[in-house]
Amino acid sequence: MKEFKKLNIIISILFIGLSLSCSDKSQTNENQENILWNLEEEYIKAHKDADHSKILSMWDENFLGWPSRLENSAQKNSGSEYLEKYFSKPMSTDTKFRIEKQGIHIENNIAILHYRFLLFESSTRITHTWIKRENKWYILGGMDWNE
């Protein structure tokens, strides 16, 4: 009977530990989601402000993107040309934009986000793949499509 009580105590401790571990993981995941959505807001604002250095600093060294304005995908090293061509001047300070979140999935150090970017009367679908390196998130890849 004593062995049964010991076994019950051990199982209870393991169950509590597992429950706390799962709870902590969901809180951590929720925290990472908030961080990533805030980074997306910063990224869009950097485009609005034509802050090329900010945009480029958010791209991973292995970045590969395919904006709808380009016929082919582009790597980080050709990103400056794209930014100069399409985001050469800041938008008016009263220009408002909105992100309509569509989905997010985080798996270890990789995250994928889908959202609609709403500006003026237009809507653009955006997909970004983020990678976490040394506790910092970077955009590894992206694609957009004007609706």
PDB file of C-alpha atoms in Angstrom:
ATOM      1  CA  MET A   1       0.000   0.000   0.000  1.00  0.00           C
ATOM      2  CA  LYS A   2       2.888   2.362   0.799  1.00  0.00           C
ATOM      3  CA  GLU A   3       4.338   1.708  -2.660  1.00  0.00           C
ATOM      4  CA  PHE A   4       0.997   2.641  -4.236  1.00  0.00           C
ATOM      5  CA  LYS A   5       0.937   5.963  -2.330  1.00  0.00           C
ATOM      6  CA  LYS A   6       4.514   6.706  -3.408  1.00  0.00           C
ATOM      7  CA  LEU A   7       3.607   5.920  -7.009  1.00  0.00           C
ATOM      8  CA  ASN A   8       0.560   8.213  -6.794  1.00  0.00           C
ATOM      9  CA  ILE A   9       2.706  11.034  -5.404  1.00  0.00           C
ATOM     10  CA  ILE A  10       5.316  10.595  -8.143  1.00  0.00           C
ATOM     11  CA  ILE A  11       2.652  10.526 -10.871  1.00  0.00           C
ATOM     12  CA  SER A  12       0.985  13.630  -9.392  1.00  0.00           C
ATOM     13  CA  ILE A  13       4.291  15.510  -9.300  1.00  0.00           C
ATOM     14  CA  LEU A  14       5.046  14.521 -12.900  1.00  0.00           C
ATOM     15  CA  PHE A  15       1.553  15.546 -14.018  1.00  0.00           C
ATOM     16  CA  ILE A  16       1.826  18.950 -12.305  1.00  0.00           C
ATOM     17  CA  GLY A  17       5.276  19.497 -13.802  1.00  0.00           C
ATOM     18  CA  LEU A  18       4.041  18.567 -17.266  1.00  0.00           C
ATOM     19  CA  SER A  19       1.027  20.861 -16.910  1.00  0.00           C
ATOM     20  CA  LEU A  20       3.222  23.775 -15.867  1.00  0.00           C
ATOM     21  CA  SER A  21       5.615  23.064 -18.716  1.00  0.00           C
ATOM     22  CA  CYS A  22       2.801  23.086 -21.299  1.00  0.00           C
ATOM     23  CA  SER A  23       1.316  26.243 -19.810  1.00  0.00           C
ATOM     24  CA  ASP A  24       4.706  27.955 -19.934  1.00  0.00           C
ATOM     25  CA  LYS A  25       5.164  26.914 -23.584  1.00  0.00           C
ATOM     26  CA  SER A  26       1.798  28.378 -24.625  1.00  0.00           C
ATOM     27  CA  GLN A  27       2.609  31.631 -22.813  1.00  0.00           C
ATOM     28  CA  THR A  28       6.001  31.718 -24.516  1.00  0.00           C
ATOM     29  CA  ASN A  29       4.382  31.004 -27.886  1.00  0.00           C
ATOM     30  CA  GLU A  30       1.802  33.743 -27.316  1.00  0.00           C
ATOM     31  CA  ASN A  31       4.603  36.137 -26.362  1.00  0.00           C
ATOM     32  CA  GLN A  32       6.514  35.250 -29.559  1.00  0.00           C
ATOM     33  CA  GLU A  33       3.358  35.822 -31.625  1.00  0.00           C
ATOM     34  CA  ASN A  34       2.984  39.309 -30.126  1.00  0.00           C
ATOM     35  CA  ILE A  35       6.640  40.059 -30.815  1.00  0.00           C
ATOM     36  CA  LEU A  36       6.290  38.966 -34.449  1.00  0.00           C
ATOM     37  CA  TRP A  37       3.092  40.946 -35.080  1.00  0.00           C
ATOM     38  CA  ASN A  38       4.790  44.024 -33.592  1.00  0.00           C
ATOM     39  CA  LEU A  39       7.759  43.442 -35.897  1.00  0.00           C
ATOM     40  CA  GLU A  40       5.380  43.311 -38.879  1.00  0.00           C
ATOM     41  CA  GLU A  41       3.943  46.676 -37.804  1.00  0.00           C
ATOM     42  CA  GLU A  42       7.486  48.079 -37.563  1.00  0.00           C
ATOM     43  CA  TYR A  43       8.321  46.652 -40.980  1.00  0.00           C
ATOM     44  CA  ILE A  44       5.311  48.263 -42.659  1.00  0.00           C
ATOM     45  CA  LYS A  45       6.012  51.565 -40.875  1.00  0.00           C
ATOM     46  CA  ALA A  46       9.610  51.449 -42.142  1.00  0.00           C
ATOM     47  CA  HIS A  47       8.235  51.190 -45.707  1.00  0.00           C
ATOM     48  CA  LYS A  48       5.882  54.094 -45.033  1.00  0.00           C
ATOM     49  CA  ASP A  49       8.834  56.139 -43.738  1.00  0.00           C
ATOM     50  CA  ALA A  50      11.123  54.979 -46.594  1.00  0.00           C
ATOM     51  CA  ASP A  51      13.581  53.840 -43.918  1.00  0.00           C
ATOM     52  CA  HIS A  52      15.678  51.559 -46.099  1.00  0.00           C
ATOM     53  CA  SER A  53      18.310  50.805 -43.469  1.00  0.00           C
ATOM     54  CA  LYS A  54      15.593  49.652 -41.045  1.00  0.00           C
ATOM     55  CA  ILE A  55      13.993  47.436 -43.698  1.00  0.00           C
ATOM     56  CA  LEU A  56      17.310  45.881 -44.733  1.00  0.00           C
ATOM     57  CA  SER A  57      18.260  45.294 -41.090  1.00  0.00           C
ATOM     58  CA  MET A  58      15.066  43.264 -40.656  1.00  0.00           C
ATOM     59  CA  TRP A  59      15.960  40.969 -43.569  1.00  0.00           C
ATOM     60  CA  ASP A  60      18.016  37.872 -42.870  1.00  0.00           C
ATOM     61  CA  GLU A  61      21.323  37.576 -44.744  1.00  0.00           C
ATOM     62  CA  ASN A  62      19.736  34.724 -46.749  1.00  0.00           C
ATOM     63  CA  PHE A  63      16.563  36.700 -47.505  1.00  0.00           C
ATOM     64  CA  LEU A  64      14.603  35.776 -50.615  1.00  0.00           C
ATOM     65  CA  GLY A  65      11.464  37.735 -51.451  1.00  0.00           C
ATOM     66  CA  TRP A  66       9.057  38.079 -54.329  1.00  0.00           C
ATOM     67  CA  PRO A  67       7.125  41.342 -54.291  1.00  0.00           C
ATOM     68  CA  SER A  68       4.228  41.465 -56.733  1.00  0.00           C
ATOM     69  CA  ARG A  69       5.883  44.405 -58.509  1.00  0.00           C
ATOM     70  CA  LEU A  70       8.822  42.253 -59.612  1.00  0.00           C
ATOM     71  CA  GLU A  71       8.812  39.575 -62.296  1.00  0.00           C
ATOM     72  CA  ASN A  72      11.275  37.429 -60.343  1.00  0.00           C
ATOM     73  CA  SER A  73      12.283  36.872 -56.764  1.00  0.00           C
ATOM     74  CA  ALA A  74      15.070  38.974 -55.269  1.00  0.00           C
ATOM     75  CA  GLN A  75      17.758  38.447 -52.663  1.00  0.00           C
ATOM     76  CA  LYS A  76      18.857  40.874 -49.979  1.00  0.00           C
ATOM     77  CA  ASN A  77      21.736  42.246 -52.053  1.00  0.00           C
ATOM     78  CA  SER A  78      19.327  43.526 -54.718  1.00  0.00           C
ATOM     79  CA  GLY A  79      16.855  44.851 -52.154  1.00  0.00           C
ATOM     80  CA  SER A  80      18.288  48.367 -52.117  1.00  0.00           C
ATOM     81  CA  GLU A  81      17.442  48.869 -55.795  1.00  0.00           C
ATOM     82  CA  TYR A  82      13.879  47.711 -55.220  1.00  0.00           C
ATOM     83  CA  LEU A  83      13.470  50.010 -52.201  1.00  0.00           C
ATOM     84  CA  GLU A  84      14.891  53.012 -54.078  1.00  0.00           C
ATOM     85  CA  LYS A  85      12.556  52.410 -56.996  1.00  0.00           C
ATOM     86  CA  TYR A  86       9.310  51.837 -55.092  1.00  0.00           C
ATOM     87  CA  PHE A  87       9.855  53.451 -51.682  1.00  0.00           C
ATOM     88  CA  SER A  88      12.085  56.424 -52.449  1.00  0.00           C
ATOM     89  CA  LYS A  89      10.140  58.993 -50.418  1.00  0.00           C
ATOM     90  CA  PRO A  90       8.319  58.781 -47.094  1.00  0.00           C
ATOM     91  CA  MET A  91       4.537  58.835 -47.192  1.00  0.00           C
ATOM     92  CA  SER A  92       2.646  61.646 -45.517  1.00  0.00           C
ATOM     93  CA  THR A  93       2.709  61.411 -41.722  1.00  0.00           C
ATOM     94  CA  ASP A  94      -1.091  61.249 -41.641  1.00  0.00           C
ATOM     95  CA  THR A  95      -1.139  58.186 -43.930  1.00  0.00           C
ATOM     96  CA  LYS A  96      -2.836  55.370 -42.053  1.00  0.00           C
ATOM     97  CA  PHE A  97      -2.388  51.666 -42.673  1.00  0.00           C
ATOM     98  CA  ARG A  98      -3.805  48.575 -41.056  1.00  0.00           C
ATOM     99  CA  ILE A  99      -2.718  44.982 -40.742  1.00  0.00           C
ATOM    100  CA  GLU A 100      -5.492  42.404 -40.826  1.00  0.00           C
ATOM    101  CA  LYS A 101      -4.019  39.267 -39.248  1.00  0.00           C
ATOM    102  CA  GLN A 102      -4.883  36.059 -41.079  1.00  0.00           C
ATOM    103  CA  GLY A 103      -2.629  33.461 -39.491  1.00  0.00           C
ATOM    104  CA  ILE A 104       0.590  32.669 -37.693  1.00  0.00           C
ATOM    105  CA  HIS A 105       2.473  29.461 -37.020  1.00  0.00           C
ATOM    106  CA  ILE A 106       5.678  29.176 -35.013  1.00  0.00           C
ATOM    107  CA  GLU A 107       7.816  26.064 -35.064  1.00  0.00           C
ATOM    108  CA  ASN A 108      11.015  26.347 -33.011  1.00  0.00           C
ATOM    109  CA  ASN A 109      12.977  29.223 -34.587  1.00  0.00           C
ATOM    110  CA  ILE A 110      10.822  29.557 -37.732  1.00  0.00           C
ATOM    111  CA  ALA A 111       7.544  31.458 -38.019  1.00  0.00           C
ATOM    112  CA  ILE A 112       5.197  32.090 -40.914  1.00  0.00           C
ATOM    113  CA  LEU A 113       2.731  34.981 -40.884  1.00  0.00           C
ATOM    114  CA  HIS A 114      -0.114  35.745 -43.272  1.00  0.00           C
ATOM    115  CA  TYR A 115      -1.932  39.061 -43.266  1.00  0.00           C
ATOM    116  CA  ARG A 116      -3.654  41.677 -45.353  1.00  0.00           C
ATOM    117  CA  PHE A 117      -2.041  45.069 -45.537  1.00  0.00           C
ATOM    118  CA  LEU A 118      -4.696  47.748 -45.996  1.00  0.00           C
ATOM    119  CA  LEU A 119      -3.645  51.160 -47.281  1.00  0.00           C
ATOM    120  CA  PHE A 120      -5.938  53.752 -48.847  1.00  0.00           C
ATOM    121  CA  GLU A 121      -8.451  51.790 -50.923  1.00  0.00           C
ATOM    122  CA  SER A 122      -6.157  48.844 -51.666  1.00  0.00           C
ATOM    123  CA  SER A 123      -5.488  45.511 -50.046  1.00  0.00           C
ATOM    124  CA  THR A 124      -2.358  43.385 -50.354  1.00  0.00           C
ATOM    125  CA  ARG A 125      -1.901  39.821 -49.145  1.00  0.00           C
ATOM    126  CA  ILE A 126       1.467  39.317 -47.471  1.00  0.00           C
ATOM    127  CA  THR A 127       3.283  36.185 -46.360  1.00  0.00           C
ATOM    128  CA  HIS A 128       6.491  36.455 -44.359  1.00  0.00           C
ATOM    129  CA  THR A 129       8.693  33.673 -43.103  1.00  0.00           C
ATOM    130  CA  TRP A 130      10.755  34.717 -40.101  1.00  0.00           C
ATOM    131  CA  ILE A 131      13.804  33.020 -38.629  1.00  0.00           C
ATOM    132  CA  LYS A 132      15.103  33.528 -35.119  1.00  0.00           C
ATOM    133  CA  ARG A 133      18.876  33.785 -34.843  1.00  0.00           C
ATOM    134  CA  GLU A 134      20.525  34.464 -31.486  1.00  0.00           C
ATOM    135  CA  ASN A 135      17.228  35.611 -29.914  1.00  0.00           C
ATOM    136  CA  LYS A 136      16.393  38.045 -32.718  1.00  0.00           C
ATOM    137  CA  TRP A 137      13.805  37.568 -35.468  1.00  0.00           C
ATOM    138  CA  TYR A 138      14.641  38.295 -39.138  1.00  0.00           C
ATOM    139  CA  ILE A 139      12.558  38.014 -42.292  1.00  0.00           C
ATOM    140  CA  LEU A 140      13.895  35.035 -44.218  1.00  0.00           C
ATOM    141  CA  GLY A 141      11.413  35.255 -47.082  1.00  0.00           C
ATOM    142  CA  GLY A 142       8.296  36.983 -48.221  1.00  0.00           C
ATOM    143  CA  MET A 143       5.767  37.367 -50.964  1.00  0.00           C
ATOM    144  CA  ASP A 144       2.881  39.717 -51.597  1.00  0.00           C
ATOM    145  CA  TRP A 145      -0.039  39.889 -53.938  1.00  0.00           C
ATOM    146  CA  ASN A 146      -2.235  42.892 -54.638  1.00  0.00           C
ATOM    147  CA  GLU A 147      -5.917  42.028 -54.407  1.00  0.00           C
TER     148      GLU A 147
END
